[in-house]
Amino acid sequence: MRAPRIAVIGAGPAGLGAAHVLVRGGAEVTVFEGADEVGGLARSHVLWGHTVEFGAHLLLRVDPRIDALWDELIGDAYVSVPRSTRILTGGRWLRYPYEPLDIVRTVGLAETARCAAGALRRGPDGPDLEHWVTARFGRPALELFVADYVRKLLGAEPSEIDAGFAATLLGFARQPSLAATARRVMRRAPEPPVVRPDGGVGELPRRMAADVVARGGTLRLGTRPQALAHRDGAVCGVRVDGQDERFDHVVSTTSLAVLAGGLLPAPDDIVARARALRLRGVVLVYLRVHGGVPFADQWVYVTDPSRPVGRIANYDAWRPPHAPAAPETVLAVELGGADDDPLWQAPDSELAARAETELRDLELLGGGTVTGWHVLRLPRVQPVPLVGSGVATDAVRAWVEQIPGLTSTGRFGAFANTGVHESILLGMDAADAVLAAV
Ligand SMILES: Cc1cc2nc3c(=O)[nH]c(=O)nc-3n(C[C@H](O)[C@H](O)[C@H](O)COP(=O)(O)OP(=O)(O)OC[C@H]3O[C@@H](n4cnc5c(N)ncnc54)[C@H](O)[C@@H]3O)c2cc1C
């Protein structure tokens, strides 16, 4: 029997997770990647001699399948450092994920008592994040810990956001389970350490891609299929440069909006639902900072809605424990969000000046001097889980699932704020299902 021929669209973590499983399962795999390099949003690049990512890209090793992948492809070539991430909210610095004792220490007994009293007067549950939080923790906790965070991150009110986002927000999505997270909090066990390959986060997808190729897979960079070939309602290949190339199955990690009505004809209501799924962009300003380590966290997050700055990553915080501070570091400052935010149109020099001023105001530059800047605009990278988007996503995914020969997965196929490891796992799970079916 011949090996099944599978096309994978996208060489980000999800596409490579799928390809990793498919080549090992004996499939003949071709990965089509529109960009000139692999890694998608998890790729690394070098600025002023420092390896950086799109923002912080914190990775935790909390899944056995990821552990096996990591051991095989990365081995010991990584640093592991204690997690240190903080949020500036209401003028106070809190550890994140939130820790009960830290909250009491930082916000004080009176405010804690107000939150506790609020938790006793919980509101009714509902489909949105505001109801979800107030039903479990009360309104003061919503205002203190959640509301500004969500406004800044997603550009929407908690009442507009789907309740399902709570798991991601509260850190549960990155833990093995809610129960495990609760046990960790009860034991006051430390957060698992965060890990980063020596060549940056992008080293993981790079090595995954090299392994796929070493096992006989094909990687076609700079190649974006124009359409999916289909016959009698089933997908049977991809169209590249006007030619149909036959495959037994296509695994797509492109967005549902590109897939439904773009790569493949779809009913009008499905196209409308896929296009209505909101994605938000990020403007990243990298600042080269000389002298003085501004802060020791991998990232800090500023929730104050009057400030355009959001998350700030510090790449020097990946220094192995006990290594001396580097004379220079790079900070990645996330600015703005919505693609119609005037900041998106501002000249790079203005964005860089704005980022520097914000950091000085917040006393996050310490004694450091900014000696260089670089601006990147990443449009449509963050799914905004508005209320009702779950129903819309389910409808589009149900349409995809009934098409023989096609699987959609990954951050943009699932329309979820997945992390790198979760995206890899989505790809792996999709590949398992494909191998079982072909
Ligand atoms: C600012 C920011 C910060 C983040 N921080 C973290 C973090 O701290 N920790 C963490 O774990 N995760 C983080 N993430 C999320 C992480 O980057 C994603 O979960 C992960 O990269 C998603 O993998 P993916 O393969 O599903 O999608 P992507 O990474 O987007 O990869 C999809 C790939 O498919 C290609 N592609 C798309 N359409 C086509 C097409 N039609 N034809 C050919 N190729 C196509 C794209 O070019 C891309 O290479 C962050 C993301 C952002 C934007």
CSV table of C-alpha atoms and ligand atoms in Angstrom, one decimal:
chain,number,residue,atom,x,y,z
A,1,MET,CA,0.0,0.0,0.0
A,2,ARG,CA,1.4,3.4,-0.9
A,3,ALA,CA,2.0,6.0,1.9
A,4,PRO,CA,-0.8,8.6,2.2
A,5,ARG,CA,0.2,12.0,0.7
A,6,ILE,CA,-0.6,14.8,3.1
A,7,ALA,CA,-0.3,18.6,2.5
A,8,VAL,CA,0.2,20.8,5.5
A,9,ILE,CA,-0.5,24.5,5.1
A,10,GLY,CA,1.6,26.6,7.4
A,11,ALA,CA,5.0,25.9,9.1
A,12,GLY,CA,4.2,27.5,12.4
A,13,PRO,CA,4.1,25.4,15.6
A,14,ALA,CA,0.8,23.8,14.7
A,15,GLY,CA,1.7,22.9,11.1
A,16,LEU,CA,5.1,21.6,12.2
A,17,GLY,CA,3.4,19.7,15.1
A,18,ALA,CA,1.2,18.0,12.5
A,19,ALA,CA,4.0,17.3,10.1
A,20,HIS,CA,6.1,15.9,13.0
A,21,VAL,CA,3.5,13.2,13.7
A,22,LEU,CA,2.6,12.6,10.1
A,23,VAL,CA,6.1,11.8,8.9
A,24,ARG,CA,6.6,9.5,11.8
A,25,GLY,CA,3.3,7.8,11.0
A,26,GLY,CA,4.6,6.9,7.6
A,27,ALA,CA,2.9,9.7,5.5
A,28,GLU,CA,4.5,11.5,2.6
A,29,VAL,CA,4.3,15.1,3.8
A,30,THR,CA,4.6,18.4,2.0
A,31,VAL,CA,4.5,21.6,4.1
A,32,PHE,CA,3.6,24.8,2.3
A,33,GLU,CA,4.7,28.0,4.0
A,34,GLY,CA,3.9,31.4,2.7
A,35,ALA,CA,6.8,33.1,4.5
A,36,ASP,CA,10.5,32.6,3.7
A,37,GLU,CA,11.2,31.0,7.0
A,38,VAL,CA,9.5,28.6,9.5
A,39,GLY,CA,8.1,29.3,12.9
A,40,GLY,CA,5.1,31.6,12.2
A,41,LEU,CA,4.5,33.9,15.2
A,42,ALA,CA,6.9,31.8,17.3
A,43,ARG,CA,10.0,32.6,15.2
A,44,SER,CA,13.0,34.4,16.5
A,45,HIS,CA,15.1,37.0,14.9
A,46,VAL,CA,18.4,38.8,15.7
A,47,LEU,CA,18.5,42.5,16.6
A,48,TRP,CA,21.8,44.2,17.5
A,49,GLY,CA,23.3,40.7,18.2
A,50,HIS,CA,20.4,39.7,20.6
A,51,THR,CA,18.0,36.9,19.8
A,52,VAL,CA,14.4,38.2,20.2
A,53,GLU,CA,10.9,37.0,19.6
A,54,PHE,CA,7.5,38.7,18.9
A,55,GLY,CA,7.1,39.8,22.5
A,56,ALA,CA,8.1,37.6,25.4
A,57,HIS,CA,7.0,34.1,24.2
A,58,LEU,CA,7.1,32.4,27.6
A,59,LEU,CA,7.2,28.6,27.4
A,60,LEU,CA,6.4,26.1,30.1
A,61,ARG,CA,7.1,22.4,29.9
A,62,VAL,CA,3.9,20.9,31.4
A,63,ASP,CA,2.9,18.3,28.9
A,64,PRO,CA,4.5,14.8,28.4
A,65,ARG,CA,4.2,15.0,24.6
A,66,ILE,CA,5.9,18.3,24.5
A,67,ASP,CA,8.6,17.0,26.9
A,68,ALA,CA,9.4,14.2,24.5
A,69,LEU,CA,9.6,16.5,21.6
A,70,TRP,CA,11.8,19.0,23.6
A,71,ASP,CA,14.1,16.2,24.9
A,72,GLU,CA,14.6,14.8,21.4
A,73,LEU,CA,15.0,18.0,19.4
A,74,ILE,CA,16.4,20.6,21.9
A,75,GLY,CA,18.1,18.2,24.4
A,76,ASP,CA,20.1,20.3,27.0
A,77,ALA,CA,20.4,23.3,24.7
A,78,TYR,CA,18.1,25.6,26.6
A,79,VAL,CA,17.9,27.8,29.7
A,80,SER,CA,15.3,27.3,32.4
A,81,VAL,CA,14.7,30.2,34.7
A,82,PRO,CA,12.1,30.8,37.5
A,83,ARG,CA,9.0,32.4,36.1
A,84,SER,CA,8.8,36.1,36.9
A,85,THR,CA,6.0,38.1,35.4
A,86,ARG,CA,4.1,41.0,37.0
A,87,ILE,CA,1.2,43.2,36.3
A,88,LEU,CA,0.9,46.9,37.1
A,89,THR,CA,-2.7,47.4,37.9
A,90,GLY,CA,-4.4,50.3,39.8
A,91,GLY,CA,-0.9,51.7,40.4
A,92,ARG,CA,0.3,48.5,42.2
A,93,TRP,CA,2.6,45.7,41.1
A,94,LEU,CA,1.1,42.2,41.4
A,95,ARG,CA,2.7,38.9,40.6
A,96,TYR,CA,1.1,37.1,37.7
A,97,PRO,CA,-0.4,34.5,37.6
A,98,TYR,CA,-2.1,36.0,40.6
A,99,GLU,CA,-1.0,34.6,44.0
A,100,PRO,CA,-3.3,35.0,47.0
A,101,LEU,CA,-0.6,35.9,49.5
A,102,ASP,CA,1.0,38.4,47.2
A,103,ILE,CA,-2.5,40.0,46.6
A,104,VAL,CA,-3.1,40.4,50.3
A,105,ARG,CA,0.4,41.9,50.8
A,106,THR,CA,0.2,44.3,47.9
A,107,VAL,CA,-3.4,45.5,47.9
A,108,GLY,CA,-3.7,45.6,51.7
A,109,LEU,CA,-6.1,44.1,54.1
A,110,ALA,CA,-8.9,46.7,53.5
A,111,GLU,CA,-9.0,46.1,49.8
A,112,THR,CA,-8.7,42.3,50.3
A,113,ALA,CA,-11.6,42.4,52.7
A,114,ARG,CA,-13.6,44.4,50.1
A,115,CYS,CA,-12.9,41.7,47.5
A,116,ALA,CA,-13.8,39.0,50.0
A,117,ALA,CA,-17.1,40.7,50.9
A,118,GLY,CA,-17.8,41.1,47.2
A,119,ALA,CA,-17.2,37.4,46.7
A,120,LEU,CA,-20.0,36.8,49.2
A,121,ARG,CA,-22.4,38.9,47.1
A,122,ARG,CA,-21.7,37.1,43.8
A,123,GLY,CA,-23.9,38.0,40.8
A,124,PRO,CA,-25.6,35.5,38.4
A,125,ASP,CA,-23.5,33.5,35.9
A,126,GLY,CA,-23.8,34.3,32.2
A,127,PRO,CA,-22.2,33.8,28.8
A,128,ASP,CA,-19.7,36.7,29.1
A,129,LEU,CA,-16.5,37.2,31.1
A,130,GLU,CA,-18.0,39.9,33.3
A,131,HIS,CA,-20.8,37.5,34.5
A,132,TRP,CA,-18.3,34.6,34.8
A,133,VAL,CA,-16.0,36.5,37.1
A,134,THR,CA,-18.6,38.3,39.2
A,135,ALA,CA,-20.5,35.0,39.7
A,136,ARG,CA,-17.4,33.3,41.1
A,137,PHE,CA,-15.3,36.1,42.7
A,138,GLY,CA,-17.6,39.2,42.9
A,139,ARG,CA,-17.5,42.6,41.3
A,140,PRO,CA,-14.6,44.2,43.3
A,141,ALA,CA,-12.3,41.3,42.0
A,142,LEU,CA,-13.5,41.9,38.5
A,143,GLU,CA,-12.6,45.6,38.7
A,144,LEU,CA,-9.3,45.1,40.5
A,145,PHE,CA,-7.9,42.1,38.6
A,146,VAL,CA,-9.7,41.5,35.3
A,147,ALA,CA,-11.4,44.5,33.8
A,148,ASP,CA,-8.4,46.7,32.8
A,149,TYR,CA,-6.4,43.7,31.8
A,150,VAL,CA,-9.0,42.6,29.3
A,151,ARG,CA,-9.7,46.1,28.0
A,152,LYS,CA,-6.0,46.6,27.2
A,153,LEU,CA,-5.4,43.1,25.9
A,154,LEU,CA,-8.5,42.6,23.8
A,155,GLY,CA,-9.7,46.2,23.2
A,156,ALA,CA,-13.2,45.2,24.5
A,157,GLU,CA,-15.2,45.3,27.7
A,158,PRO,CA,-15.3,42.2,29.9
A,159,SER,CA,-19.1,42.1,29.1
A,160,GLU,CA,-18.3,41.7,25.4
A,161,ILE,CA,-15.8,38.8,25.9
A,162,ASP,CA,-16.8,35.2,25.9
A,163,ALA,CA,-16.8,33.5,29.3
A,164,GLY,CA,-14.6,30.7,27.9
A,165,PHE,CA,-11.7,33.2,27.8
A,166,ALA,CA,-11.5,33.0,31.6
A,167,ALA,CA,-9.4,29.8,31.6
A,168,THR,CA,-6.8,31.5,29.4
A,169,LEU,CA,-6.9,34.7,31.4
A,170,LEU,CA,-6.4,33.0,34.8
A,171,GLY,CA,-3.6,30.9,33.5
A,172,PHE,CA,-5.5,27.6,33.6
A,173,ALA,CA,-5.0,27.0,29.9
A,174,ARG,CA,-1.3,26.8,30.3
A,175,GLN,CA,-1.5,24.3,33.2
A,176,PRO,CA,-2.3,20.6,32.9
A,177,SER,CA,-5.7,21.2,34.5
A,178,LEU,CA,-7.8,23.5,36.6
A,179,ALA,CA,-7.4,21.0,39.5
A,180,ALA,CA,-3.6,20.9,39.1
A,181,THR,CA,-3.5,24.7,39.2
A,182,ALA,CA,-5.7,24.8,42.3
A,183,ARG,CA,-3.5,22.2,44.0
A,184,ARG,CA,-0.4,24.2,43.2
A,185,VAL,CA,-2.0,27.4,44.7
A,186,MET,CA,-3.1,25.5,47.8
A,187,ARG,CA,0.4,24.0,48.3
A,188,ARG,CA,1.9,27.4,47.4
A,189,ALA,CA,4.2,25.4,45.0
A,190,PRO,CA,6.1,27.7,42.7
A,191,GLU,CA,5.1,28.2,39.1
A,192,PRO,CA,6.9,25.8,36.7
A,193,PRO,CA,10.0,27.4,35.4
A,194,VAL,CA,10.0,29.0,32.0
A,195,VAL,CA,12.2,27.6,29.3
A,196,ARG,CA,13.9,29.0,26.2
A,197,PRO,CA,16.1,27.2,23.6
A,198,ASP,CA,19.6,28.6,23.2
A,199,GLY,CA,18.8,30.0,19.8
A,200,GLY,CA,15.6,31.5,21.0
A,201,VAL,CA,12.0,30.2,20.9
A,202,GLY,CA,12.2,29.9,17.1
A,203,GLU,CA,14.9,27.2,17.5
A,204,LEU,CA,12.1,24.7,18.3
A,205,PRO,CA,10.1,25.2,15.1
A,206,ARG,CA,13.4,25.3,13.2
A,207,ARG,CA,14.5,22.0,14.6
A,208,MET,CA,11.0,20.5,14.0
A,209,ALA,CA,11.2,21.5,10.4
A,210,ALA,CA,14.7,20.1,9.9
A,211,ASP,CA,13.6,16.8,11.5
A,212,VAL,CA,10.6,16.6,9.2
A,213,VAL,CA,12.8,17.1,6.2
A,214,ALA,CA,15.4,14.6,7.5
A,215,ARG,CA,12.6,12.0,7.7
A,216,GLY,CA,11.7,12.5,4.0
A,217,GLY,CA,9.1,15.4,4.3
A,218,THR,CA,9.2,18.3,1.9
A,219,LEU,CA,9.2,21.9,3.0
A,220,ARG,CA,8.2,24.5,0.4
A,221,LEU,CA,9.0,28.0,1.8
A,222,GLY,CA,7.6,31.1,0.1
A,223,THR,CA,4.7,29.1,-1.3
A,224,ARG,CA,1.1,30.0,-0.5
A,225,PRO,CA,-1.5,27.8,-2.2
A,226,GLN,CA,-4.1,29.8,-4.2
A,227,ALA,CA,-6.9,27.4,-3.5
A,228,LEU,CA,-7.7,23.9,-2.4
A,229,ALA,CA,-8.4,21.5,-5.2
A,230,HIS,CA,-11.8,19.7,-4.7
A,231,ARG,CA,-14.0,17.2,-6.4
A,232,ASP,CA,-17.4,15.9,-5.5
A,233,GLY,CA,-17.4,17.9,-2.3
A,234,ALA,CA,-14.1,16.5,-1.1
A,235,VAL,CA,-10.7,18.2,-0.9
A,236,CYS,CA,-8.2,16.4,-3.1
A,237,GLY,CA,-5.2,18.7,-3.2
A,238,VAL,CA,-3.8,22.2,-3.4
A,239,ARG,CA,-3.5,24.6,-6.3
A,240,VAL,CA,-0.1,26.2,-6.6
A,241,ASP,CA,1.0,28.4,-9.5
A,242,GLY,CA,-2.2,27.5,-11.3
A,243,GLN,CA,-1.5,23.7,-11.1
A,244,ASP,CA,-3.4,21.3,-9.0
A,245,GLU,CA,-1.2,19.0,-6.9
A,246,ARG,CA,-2.9,15.9,-5.6
A,247,PHE,CA,-3.0,15.0,-1.9
A,248,ASP,CA,-5.0,12.5,0.1
A,249,HIS,CA,-5.6,15.0,2.8
A,250,VAL,CA,-4.9,18.7,3.6
A,251,VAL,CA,-4.2,19.9,7.1
A,252,SER,CA,-4.6,23.7,7.2
A,253,THR,CA,-3.3,26.0,9.9
A,254,THR,CA,-4.3,29.2,8.1
A,255,SER,CA,-7.2,31.3,9.5
A,256,LEU,CA,-10.8,30.2,9.2
A,257,ALA,CA,-11.5,33.5,7.3
A,258,VAL,CA,-8.8,32.6,4.7
A,259,LEU,CA,-10.0,29.0,4.4
A,260,ALA,CA,-13.8,29.5,4.2
A,261,GLY,CA,-14.6,31.4,1.0
A,262,GLY,CA,-10.9,32.0,0.3
A,263,LEU,CA,-9.1,28.8,-0.3
A,264,LEU,CA,-12.4,26.9,-0.7
A,265,PRO,CA,-15.9,28.0,-1.7
A,266,ALA,CA,-18.2,28.0,1.3
A,267,PRO,CA,-21.9,28.9,1.9
A,268,ASP,CA,-22.5,32.6,2.4
A,269,ASP,CA,-23.4,32.3,6.1
A,270,ILE,CA,-20.2,30.4,6.8
A,271,VAL,CA,-18.1,33.0,5.0
A,272,ALA,CA,-19.8,35.8,6.9
A,273,ARG,CA,-19.3,34.0,10.2
A,274,ALA,CA,-15.6,33.3,9.5
A,275,ARG,CA,-15.0,36.9,8.4
A,276,ALA,CA,-16.7,38.3,11.4
A,277,LEU,CA,-14.3,36.6,13.8
A,278,ARG,CA,-12.3,39.6,15.2
A,279,LEU,CA,-8.5,39.5,15.2
A,280,ARG,CA,-6.4,42.2,16.8
A,281,GLY,CA,-3.0,43.4,15.9
A,282,VAL,CA,0.1,44.3,17.9
A,283,VAL,CA,2.7,47.1,17.3
A,284,LEU,CA,6.0,46.0,18.7
A,285,VAL,CA,8.7,48.5,19.5
A,286,TYR,CA,12.1,47.0,20.3
A,287,LEU,CA,14.4,49.2,22.3
A,288,ARG,CA,18.1,48.6,22.7
A,289,VAL,CA,18.9,49.6,26.2
A,290,HIS,CA,22.5,50.1,27.4
A,291,GLY,CA,23.6,50.2,31.1
A,292,GLY,CA,21.5,49.2,34.0
A,293,VAL,CA,19.0,46.3,34.1
A,294,PRO,CA,15.6,48.0,34.1
A,295,PHE,CA,13.7,45.1,35.7
A,296,ALA,CA,14.3,41.4,36.3
A,297,ASP,CA,11.0,40.0,35.0
A,298,GLN,CA,10.6,38.1,31.7
A,299,TRP,CA,7.7,40.5,31.1
A,300,VAL,CA,5.6,43.0,32.9
A,301,TYR,CA,2.2,44.1,31.9
A,302,VAL,CA,0.7,47.6,32.3
A,303,THR,CA,-3.1,47.5,32.4
A,304,ASP,CA,-3.7,51.2,32.9
A,305,PRO,CA,-6.1,52.0,30.0
A,306,SER,CA,-4.8,55.6,29.7
A,307,ARG,CA,-1.4,54.3,28.6
A,308,PRO,CA,-0.8,52.8,25.2
A,309,VAL,CA,1.9,50.4,26.5
A,310,GLY,CA,0.8,46.9,27.3
A,311,ARG,CA,3.3,44.0,27.8
A,312,ILE,CA,7.0,44.7,28.0
A,313,ALA,CA,9.4,41.8,27.5
A,314,ASN,CA,13.0,41.9,28.8
A,315,TYR,CA,15.2,39.5,27.0
A,316,ASP,CA,18.0,39.8,29.6
A,317,ALA,CA,15.7,38.0,32.1
A,318,TRP,CA,16.5,34.8,30.2
A,319,ARG,CA,20.0,35.0,31.6
A,320,PRO,CA,20.9,31.7,33.3
A,321,PRO,CA,20.5,32.0,37.1
A,322,HIS,CA,23.7,33.6,38.7
A,323,ALA,CA,25.0,34.8,35.3
A,324,PRO,CA,26.1,38.5,35.6
A,325,ALA,CA,23.8,41.1,34.0
A,326,ALA,CA,24.6,41.9,30.4
A,327,PRO,CA,25.8,45.5,29.7
A,328,GLU,CA,23.0,45.8,27.2
A,329,THR,CA,19.5,44.3,26.8
A,330,VAL,CA,16.6,44.5,24.4
A,331,LEU,CA,13.0,45.3,25.6
A,332,ALA,CA,10.0,44.5,23.4
A,333,VAL,CA,7.2,47.0,24.1
A,334,GLU,CA,3.7,46.2,22.9
A,335,LEU,CA,1.8,49.3,21.9
A,336,GLY,CA,-1.8,49.9,20.9
A,337,GLY,CA,-3.8,47.0,19.5
A,338,ALA,CA,-6.7,47.6,17.3
A,339,ASP,CA,-5.7,47.9,13.6
A,340,ASP,CA,-7.6,51.2,13.4
A,341,ASP,CA,-5.7,52.6,16.4
A,342,PRO,CA,-4.0,55.9,15.2
A,343,LEU,CA,-0.8,54.5,16.6
A,344,TRP,CA,-0.7,52.0,13.7
A,345,GLN,CA,-0.3,54.9,11.2
A,346,ALA,CA,2.3,56.8,13.2
A,347,PRO,CA,5.9,57.0,11.9
A,348,ASP,CA,8.3,54.5,13.5
A,349,SER,CA,10.4,57.2,15.1
A,350,GLU,CA,7.3,58.6,16.9
A,351,LEU,CA,6.4,55.1,18.1
A,352,ALA,CA,9.9,54.5,19.4
A,353,ALA,CA,9.8,57.9,21.2
A,354,ARG,CA,6.4,57.1,22.7
A,355,ALA,CA,7.6,53.7,24.0
A,356,GLU,CA,10.7,55.2,25.6
A,357,THR,CA,8.7,58.0,27.2
A,358,GLU,CA,6.2,55.5,28.6
A,359,LEU,CA,9.0,53.4,30.1
A,360,ARG,CA,10.6,56.4,31.7
A,361,ASP,CA,7.3,57.5,33.2
A,362,LEU,CA,6.8,54.1,34.6
A,363,GLU,CA,10.4,54.0,35.9
A,364,LEU,CA,11.0,50.9,33.9
A,365,LEU,CA,14.2,52.1,32.2
A,366,GLY,CA,16.2,52.4,35.4
A,367,GLY,CA,19.5,54.1,34.7
A,368,GLY,CA,19.5,52.6,31.1
A,369,THR,CA,20.0,54.6,27.9
A,370,VAL,CA,18.1,53.8,24.8
A,371,THR,CA,20.6,53.4,22.0
A,372,GLY,CA,18.5,52.0,19.2
A,373,TRP,CA,14.9,51.1,18.2
A,374,HIS,CA,13.1,48.8,15.7
A,375,VAL,CA,9.4,48.8,15.0
A,376,LEU,CA,7.3,45.8,13.8
A,377,ARG,CA,3.6,45.9,13.1
A,378,LEU,CA,1.8,42.5,13.3
A,379,PRO,CA,-1.7,42.8,12.0
A,380,ARG,CA,-4.5,40.3,13.0
A,381,VAL,CA,-2.5,38.1,15.3
A,382,GLN,CA,-4.7,37.9,18.3
A,383,PRO,CA,-8.1,36.3,18.3
A,384,VAL,CA,-10.6,38.4,20.2
A,385,PRO,CA,-13.1,36.0,21.7
A,386,LEU,CA,-16.3,38.1,21.6
A,387,VAL,CA,-19.5,36.7,23.1
A,388,GLY,CA,-20.9,34.6,20.3
A,389,SER,CA,-17.6,33.9,18.6
A,390,GLY,CA,-17.6,30.4,20.1
A,391,VAL,CA,-20.9,29.7,18.3
A,392,ALA,CA,-19.6,31.2,15.1
A,393,THR,CA,-16.3,29.3,15.3
A,394,ASP,CA,-18.2,26.0,16.0
A,395,ALA,CA,-20.4,26.6,12.9
A,396,VAL,CA,-17.4,27.2,10.7
A,397,ARG,CA,-15.4,24.3,12.2
A,398,ALA,CA,-18.5,22.0,11.7
A,399,TRP,CA,-18.6,23.1,8.1
A,400,VAL,CA,-14.8,22.2,7.7
A,401,GLU,CA,-15.2,18.9,9.5
A,402,GLN,CA,-17.9,17.6,7.2
A,403,ILE,CA,-15.6,18.1,4.2
A,404,PRO,CA,-13.7,14.9,3.4
A,405,GLY,CA,-10.0,15.3,3.0
A,406,LEU,CA,-9.7,18.5,5.0
A,407,THR,CA,-8.7,19.3,8.6
A,408,SER,CA,-8.3,22.8,10.1
A,409,THR,CA,-6.2,23.4,13.3
A,410,GLY,CA,-3.8,25.7,15.1
A,411,ARG,CA,-4.3,29.1,16.7
A,412,PHE,CA,-6.2,30.5,13.7
A,413,GLY,CA,-8.0,27.3,12.8
A,414,ALA,CA,-9.3,26.9,16.3
A,415,PHE,CA,-9.7,30.7,16.7
A,416,ALA,CA,-8.2,30.5,20.2
A,417,ASN,CA,-5.4,32.4,22.1
A,418,THR,CA,-3.2,29.3,22.2
A,419,GLY,CA,0.4,29.3,23.3
A,420,VAL,CA,3.2,27.7,21.3
A,421,HIS,CA,3.0,24.3,23.0
A,422,GLU,CA,-0.8,24.3,22.8
A,423,SER,CA,-0.5,25.1,19.1
A,424,ILE,CA,1.9,22.2,18.6
A,425,LEU,CA,-0.4,19.9,20.5
A,426,LEU,CA,-3.4,21.0,18.3
A,427,GLY,CA,-1.3,20.1,15.2
A,428,MET,CA,-0.3,16.8,16.7
A,429,ASP,CA,-3.9,15.9,17.7
A,430,ALA,CA,-5.1,16.8,14.2
A,431,ALA,CA,-2.3,14.6,12.7
A,432,ASP,CA,-3.3,11.6,14.9
A,433,ALA,CA,-6.9,11.9,13.6
A,434,VAL,CA,-5.7,12.1,10.0
A,435,LEU,CA,-3.5,9.1,10.3
A,436,ALA,CA,-6.4,7.1,11.8
A,437,ALA,CA,-8.7,8.1,8.9
A,438,VAL,CA,-6.5,7.8,5.8
B,1,LIG,C1,2.7,39.2,20.5
B,1,LIG,C2,2.6,37.7,20.8
B,1,LIG,C3,3.1,37.2,22.0
B,1,LIG,C4,2.9,35.8,22.2
B,1,LIG,N1,3.4,35.3,23.4
B,1,LIG,C5,3.4,34.0,23.6
B,1,LIG,C6,3.9,33.4,24.8
B,1,LIG,O1,4.4,34.1,25.7
B,1,LIG,N2,3.9,32.1,25.0
B,1,LIG,C7,3.3,31.2,24.1
B,1,LIG,O2,3.4,30.0,24.3
B,1,LIG,N3,2.8,31.7,23.0
B,1,LIG,C8,2.8,33.1,22.7
B,1,LIG,N4,2.2,33.6,21.6
B,1,LIG,C9,1.4,32.7,20.7
B,1,LIG,C10,2.2,31.8,19.7
B,1,LIG,O3,3.0,32.6,18.9
B,1,LIG,C11,1.2,31.1,18.9
B,1,LIG,O4,0.4,30.2,19.7
B,1,LIG,C12,1.8,30.1,17.9
B,1,LIG,O5,2.8,30.7,17.1
B,1,LIG,C13,0.6,29.7,16.9
B,1,LIG,O6,1.1,28.7,16.1
B,1,LIG,P1,0.3,28.3,14.7
B,1,LIG,O7,1.1,27.4,14.0
B,1,LIG,O8,-1.1,27.9,15.1
B,1,LIG,O9,0.1,29.7,14.0
B,1,LIG,P2,1.3,30.7,13.4
B,1,LIG,O10,2.4,30.8,14.4
B,1,LIG,O11,0.6,32.0,13.0
B,1,LIG,O12,1.8,29.9,12.1
B,1,LIG,C14,1.0,29.8,11.0
B,1,LIG,C15,2.0,29.7,9.8
B,1,LIG,O13,1.2,29.5,8.6
B,1,LIG,C16,1.6,30.3,7.6
B,1,LIG,N5,0.4,30.5,6.7
B,1,LIG,C17,-0.8,31.1,7.1
B,1,LIG,N6,-1.6,31.1,6.0
B,1,LIG,C18,-0.9,30.5,5.0
B,1,LIG,C19,-1.3,30.1,3.6
B,1,LIG,N7,-2.5,30.4,3.1
B,1,LIG,N8,-0.3,29.5,2.9
B,1,LIG,C20,0.9,29.2,3.4
B,1,LIG,N9,1.3,29.5,4.7
B,1,LIG,C21,0.3,30.1,5.4
B,1,LIG,C22,2.0,31.6,8.3
B,1,LIG,O14,3.0,32.3,7.5
B,1,LIG,C23,2.7,31.0,9.5
B,1,LIG,O15,4.1,30.7,9.3
B,1,LIG,C24,2.3,34.9,21.3
B,1,LIG,C25,1.8,35.5,20.1
B,1,LIG,C26,1.9,36.8,19.8
B,1,LIG,C27,1.4,37.4,18.6
